[in-house]
Short mmCIF file of C-alpha atoms in Angstrom, two decimals:
data_model
loop_
_atom_site.label_atom_id
_atom_site.label_comp_id
_atom_site.label_asym_id
_atom_site.label_seq_id
_atom_site.Cartn_x
_atom_site.Cartn_y
_atom_site.Cartn_z
CA GLU R 1 0.00 0.00 0.00
CA VAL R 2 1.31 3.41 -0.98
CA GLN R 3 1.90 5.65 2.03
CA LEU R 4 3.03 9.26 2.05
CA VAL R 5 3.49 10.89 5.46
CA GLU R 6 4.28 14.58 5.66
CA SER R 7 5.91 16.26 8.65
CA GLY R 8 7.62 19.49 9.58
CA GLY R 9 4.69 21.87 9.49
CA GLY R 10 4.04 24.41 12.21
CA SER R 11 3.82 28.09 12.99
CA VAL R 12 6.48 30.53 11.83
CA GLN R 13 6.81 34.29 11.62
CA PRO R 14 6.89 36.09 8.28
CA GLY R 15 10.39 35.91 6.82
CA GLY R 16 11.12 32.66 8.61
CA SER R 17 11.95 29.21 7.28
CA LEU R 18 10.58 25.68 7.54
CA ARG R 19 11.59 22.36 6.05
CA LEU R 20 8.85 19.90 5.20
CA SER R 21 9.54 16.19 4.84
CA CYS R 22 7.57 13.39 3.24
CA ALA R 23 8.31 9.76 4.07
CA ALA R 24 7.29 7.40 1.28
CA SER R 25 6.64 3.67 1.47
CA GLY R 26 4.84 0.90 -0.36
CA PHE R 27 6.16 1.73 -3.84
CA SER R 28 9.39 2.22 -5.72
CA PHE R 29 10.03 5.84 -4.71
CA SER R 30 13.04 6.35 -6.96
CA THR R 31 11.00 5.65 -10.10
CA TYR R 32 8.40 8.39 -9.55
CA TRP R 33 8.25 12.10 -10.17
CA MET R 34 7.13 13.69 -6.90
CA SER R 35 5.28 16.91 -6.12
CA TRP R 36 4.11 19.29 -3.44
CA VAL R 37 0.59 20.71 -3.64
CA ARG R 38 -0.85 23.19 -1.14
CA GLN R 39 -4.27 24.37 -0.05
CA ALA R 40 -4.83 27.58 1.87
CA PRO R 41 -7.55 27.40 4.54
CA GLY R 42 -10.96 27.34 2.85
CA LYS R 43 -9.39 27.77 -0.58
CA GLY R 44 -8.58 25.66 -3.63
CA LEU R 45 -5.59 23.54 -4.54
CA GLU R 46 -2.34 24.96 -5.89
CA TRP R 47 0.53 23.04 -7.47
CA VAL R 48 3.79 24.13 -5.81
CA ALA R 49 6.70 22.09 -7.19
CA ASN R 50 7.77 18.93 -9.03
CA ILE R 51 10.98 16.93 -8.97
CA LYS R 52 12.18 14.26 -11.39
CA GLN R 53 13.10 10.75 -10.30
CA ASP R 54 16.83 11.49 -10.00
CA GLY R 55 16.42 15.08 -8.84
CA SER R 56 17.92 16.48 -12.03
CA GLU R 57 14.84 18.53 -12.94
CA LYS R 58 12.83 20.73 -10.59
CA TYR R 59 9.96 23.06 -11.41
CA TYR R 60 8.08 25.61 -9.31
CA VAL R 61 5.01 27.79 -9.41
CA ASP R 62 6.05 31.41 -9.98
CA SER R 63 4.97 32.55 -6.52
CA VAL R 64 7.58 30.39 -4.75
CA LYS R 65 10.49 30.58 -7.18
CA GLY R 66 13.66 31.69 -5.42
CA ARG R 67 12.16 31.01 -1.97
CA PHE R 68 11.28 27.29 -1.97
CA THR R 69 13.51 24.34 -2.89
CA ILE R 70 12.25 20.85 -3.58
CA SER R 71 14.66 17.94 -3.08
CA ARG R 72 14.66 14.20 -2.53
CA ASP R 73 16.78 11.44 -1.04
CA ASN R 74 16.04 8.20 -2.86
CA ALA R 75 18.15 6.21 -0.40
CA LYS R 76 15.82 7.36 2.38
CA ASN R 77 12.60 7.29 0.31
CA SER R 78 12.05 10.90 1.29
CA LEU R 79 10.89 14.12 -0.33
CA TYR R 80 11.60 17.57 1.07
CA LEU R 81 10.49 21.17 0.67
CA GLN R 82 12.75 23.87 2.06
CA MET R 83 10.71 27.03 2.49
CA ASN R 84 12.50 30.33 3.10
CA SER R 85 11.31 33.95 3.30
CA LEU R 86 7.86 32.73 4.23
CA ARG R 87 4.88 35.03 3.73
CA ALA R 88 1.37 35.05 5.16
CA GLU R 89 0.07 33.86 1.80
CA ASP R 90 2.13 30.67 2.14
CA THR R 91 -0.18 29.57 4.97
CA ALA R 92 -1.69 26.29 3.81
CA VAL R 93 -1.85 22.56 4.18
CA TYR R 94 1.02 21.11 2.16
CA TYR R 95 0.48 17.73 0.50
CA CYS R 96 3.14 15.38 -0.83
CA THR R 97 2.04 13.53 -3.97
CA THR R 98 3.27 11.01 -6.51
CA ASN R 99 3.14 12.33 -10.05
CA VAL R 100 2.23 10.11 -13.00
CA TYR R 101 1.01 11.09 -16.46
CA GLY R 102 0.73 14.71 -15.40
CA SER R 103 -1.56 13.88 -12.50
CA HIS R 104 -1.23 13.36 -8.75
CA ASP R 105 -2.21 9.75 -8.13
CA HIS R 106 -1.35 9.32 -4.46
CA TRP R 107 -1.56 11.94 -1.71
CA GLY R 108 -0.41 12.20 1.88
CA LYS R 109 -2.69 13.58 4.57
CA GLY R 110 -0.88 16.91 4.57
CA THR R 111 0.93 19.10 7.06
CA LEU R 112 -0.24 22.58 8.08
CA VAL R 113 2.07 25.57 7.74
CA THR R 114 0.95 28.80 9.40
CA VAL R 115 2.83 32.03 8.73
CA SER R 116 1.80 34.73 11.17
CA SER R 117 3.27 37.33 13.47
CA GLN U 1 -0.77 31.22 -14.61
CA SER U 2 -4.47 31.78 -13.88
CA ALA U 3 -6.62 29.08 -12.33
CA LEU U 4 -8.91 27.14 -14.62
CA THR U 5 -12.56 28.22 -14.35
CA GLN U 6 -15.10 25.89 -12.76
CA PRO U 7 -18.65 26.65 -11.59
CA PRO U 8 -18.72 27.19 -7.82
CA SER U 9 -21.48 24.67 -7.30
CA ALA U 10 -23.47 21.89 -8.93
CA SER U 11 -26.19 19.63 -7.64
CA GLY U 12 -28.40 16.69 -8.45
CA SER U 13 -30.71 14.19 -6.84
CA PRO U 14 -29.61 10.62 -6.11
CA GLY U 15 -29.51 8.62 -9.33
CA GLN U 16 -29.26 11.68 -11.54
CA SER U 17 -26.21 12.90 -13.44
CA VAL U 18 -24.17 16.03 -12.88
CA THR U 19 -21.55 17.51 -15.20
CA ILE U 20 -18.82 19.90 -14.07
CA SER U 21 -17.01 22.07 -16.59
CA CYS U 22 -13.40 23.23 -16.46
CA THR U 23 -12.56 26.05 -18.85
CA GLY U 24 -9.05 27.06 -19.72
CA THR U 25 -7.23 28.19 -22.82
CA SER U 26 -5.36 26.73 -25.77
CA SER U 27 -2.22 27.02 -23.62
CA ASP U 28 -3.46 24.56 -21.02
CA VAL U 29 -6.64 22.48 -21.30
CA GLY U 30 -6.95 22.90 -25.05
CA GLY U 31 -3.30 22.27 -25.78
CA TYR U 32 -2.63 19.03 -23.95
CA ASN U 33 -4.35 15.79 -23.00
CA TYR U 34 -3.06 16.02 -19.44
CA VAL U 35 -6.27 16.95 -17.68
CA SER U 36 -7.10 15.23 -14.40
CA TRP U 37 -9.90 15.49 -11.84
CA TYR U 38 -9.81 15.21 -8.05
CA GLN U 39 -12.48 14.60 -5.43
CA GLN U 40 -12.03 16.07 -1.97
CA HIS U 41 -14.24 15.40 1.02
CA PRO U 42 -14.13 17.89 3.92
CA GLY U 43 -10.97 17.57 5.97
CA LYS U 44 -9.55 14.90 3.70
CA ALA U 45 -6.81 14.75 1.09
CA PRO U 46 -7.87 14.92 -2.56
CA LYS U 47 -8.31 11.69 -4.53
CA LEU U 48 -7.53 11.20 -8.21
CA MET U 49 -10.69 10.33 -10.16
CA ILE U 50 -9.72 10.88 -13.81
CA TYR U 51 -6.37 11.32 -15.55
CA GLU U 52 -5.34 12.04 -19.14
CA VAL U 53 -8.82 13.49 -19.80
CA THR U 54 -10.76 10.21 -19.88
CA LYS U 55 -8.91 7.49 -17.96
CA ARG U 56 -10.05 6.13 -14.60
CA PRO U 57 -7.58 4.83 -12.02
CA SER U 58 -8.20 1.38 -10.65
CA GLY U 59 -10.92 1.44 -8.01
CA VAL U 60 -12.74 4.53 -9.26
CA PRO U 61 -16.35 3.67 -10.15
CA ASP U 62 -17.28 3.83 -13.83
CA ARG U 63 -19.99 6.33 -12.84
CA PHE U 64 -17.20 8.91 -13.17
CA SER U 65 -16.20 9.90 -16.70
CA GLY U 66 -14.17 12.65 -18.29
CA SER U 67 -14.16 14.38 -21.65
CA LYS U 68 -12.76 17.41 -23.41
CA SER U 69 -13.87 19.70 -26.21
CA GLY U 70 -11.63 22.55 -27.23
CA ASN U 71 -10.54 24.51 -24.18
CA THR U 72 -13.13 22.98 -21.86
CA ALA U 73 -12.87 19.70 -20.00
CA SER U 74 -15.78 18.08 -18.22
CA LEU U 75 -16.36 15.57 -15.45
CA THR U 76 -19.66 13.70 -15.42
CA VAL U 77 -20.91 11.79 -12.42
CA SER U 78 -23.74 9.45 -13.39
CA GLY U 79 -26.08 7.74 -10.95
CA LEU U 80 -25.29 10.22 -8.18
CA GLN U 81 -24.81 8.75 -4.74
CA THR U 82 -24.70 10.52 -1.39
CA GLU U 83 -20.99 9.77 -1.06
CA ASP U 84 -20.31 11.75 -4.23
CA GLU U 85 -21.05 14.96 -2.32
CA ALA U 86 -17.64 16.65 -2.24
CA ASP U 87 -15.48 19.32 -3.82
CA TYR U 88 -14.09 18.56 -7.28
CA TYR U 89 -11.03 20.12 -8.89
CA CYS U 90 -9.70 19.88 -12.42
CA TYR U 91 -5.96 20.13 -13.17
CA SER U 92 -4.03 20.64 -16.38
CA TYR U 93 -0.55 20.85 -17.74
CA ALA U 94 -0.01 24.44 -18.88
CA GLY U 95 3.20 24.13 -20.86
CA SER U 96 6.78 25.10 -19.93
CA ASN U 97 6.68 22.75 -16.94
CA ASN U 98 3.79 24.61 -15.33
CA PHE U 99 0.58 23.12 -13.98
CA VAL U 100 -2.68 24.70 -12.87
CA PHE U 101 -5.71 23.62 -10.86
CA GLY U 102 -9.29 24.71 -11.38
CA THR U 103 -11.17 26.92 -8.96
CA GLY U 104 -13.15 23.99 -7.58
CA THR U 105 -16.81 22.94 -7.65
CA LYS U 106 -18.89 21.91 -4.67
CA VAL U 107 -21.24 19.09 -5.63
CA THR U 108 -24.36 18.70 -3.51
CA VAL U 109 -26.56 15.62 -3.60
CA LEU U 110 -30.08 16.87 -2.95
#
């Protein structure tokens, strides 16, 4: 059974940093593109970033470029999102997903990031 | 990249059909066959229902179907059941390694 478990969320002040982690199990992690998707409270879904199987390609939504970095460790079956210069508008539940055929076929339960002074 | 346009709400009685539209442009929905649909119940993670416009993942009932015409994709839920009451989001590749979700539609089973 595919399992994706996010961690690392919490409360942070504007301008601060957080590192999210996603522990993957039940599938061959190193053979999948992976993604982060977020959802602000009461709002819709927003794609945040993708990373290729070997980490050689990474893509971001414009609003996080230069502030967020997606990475992975295939030896540890783990996906990460380093978030710097956080803003109030980054407040959201962040989901880790597998990415196949341009779609997100498996999702974690999410981790909440709150940016507030 | 602007969000794809979906109606805020849709409804139907049990057993009826409901169709949700997802309107984009020739740069996203109209330009690629990478449109997918997600169902989200309150407080839960989204679930993939349709990928590549028309394909259903294993385990998704065949009551769910997808289609596309021009710049508009559609999700049809036939034989509505109470458990189909949820939010639904479309998603599309938008070129240049960008992706965009729709604005979301709340489906109510009357």
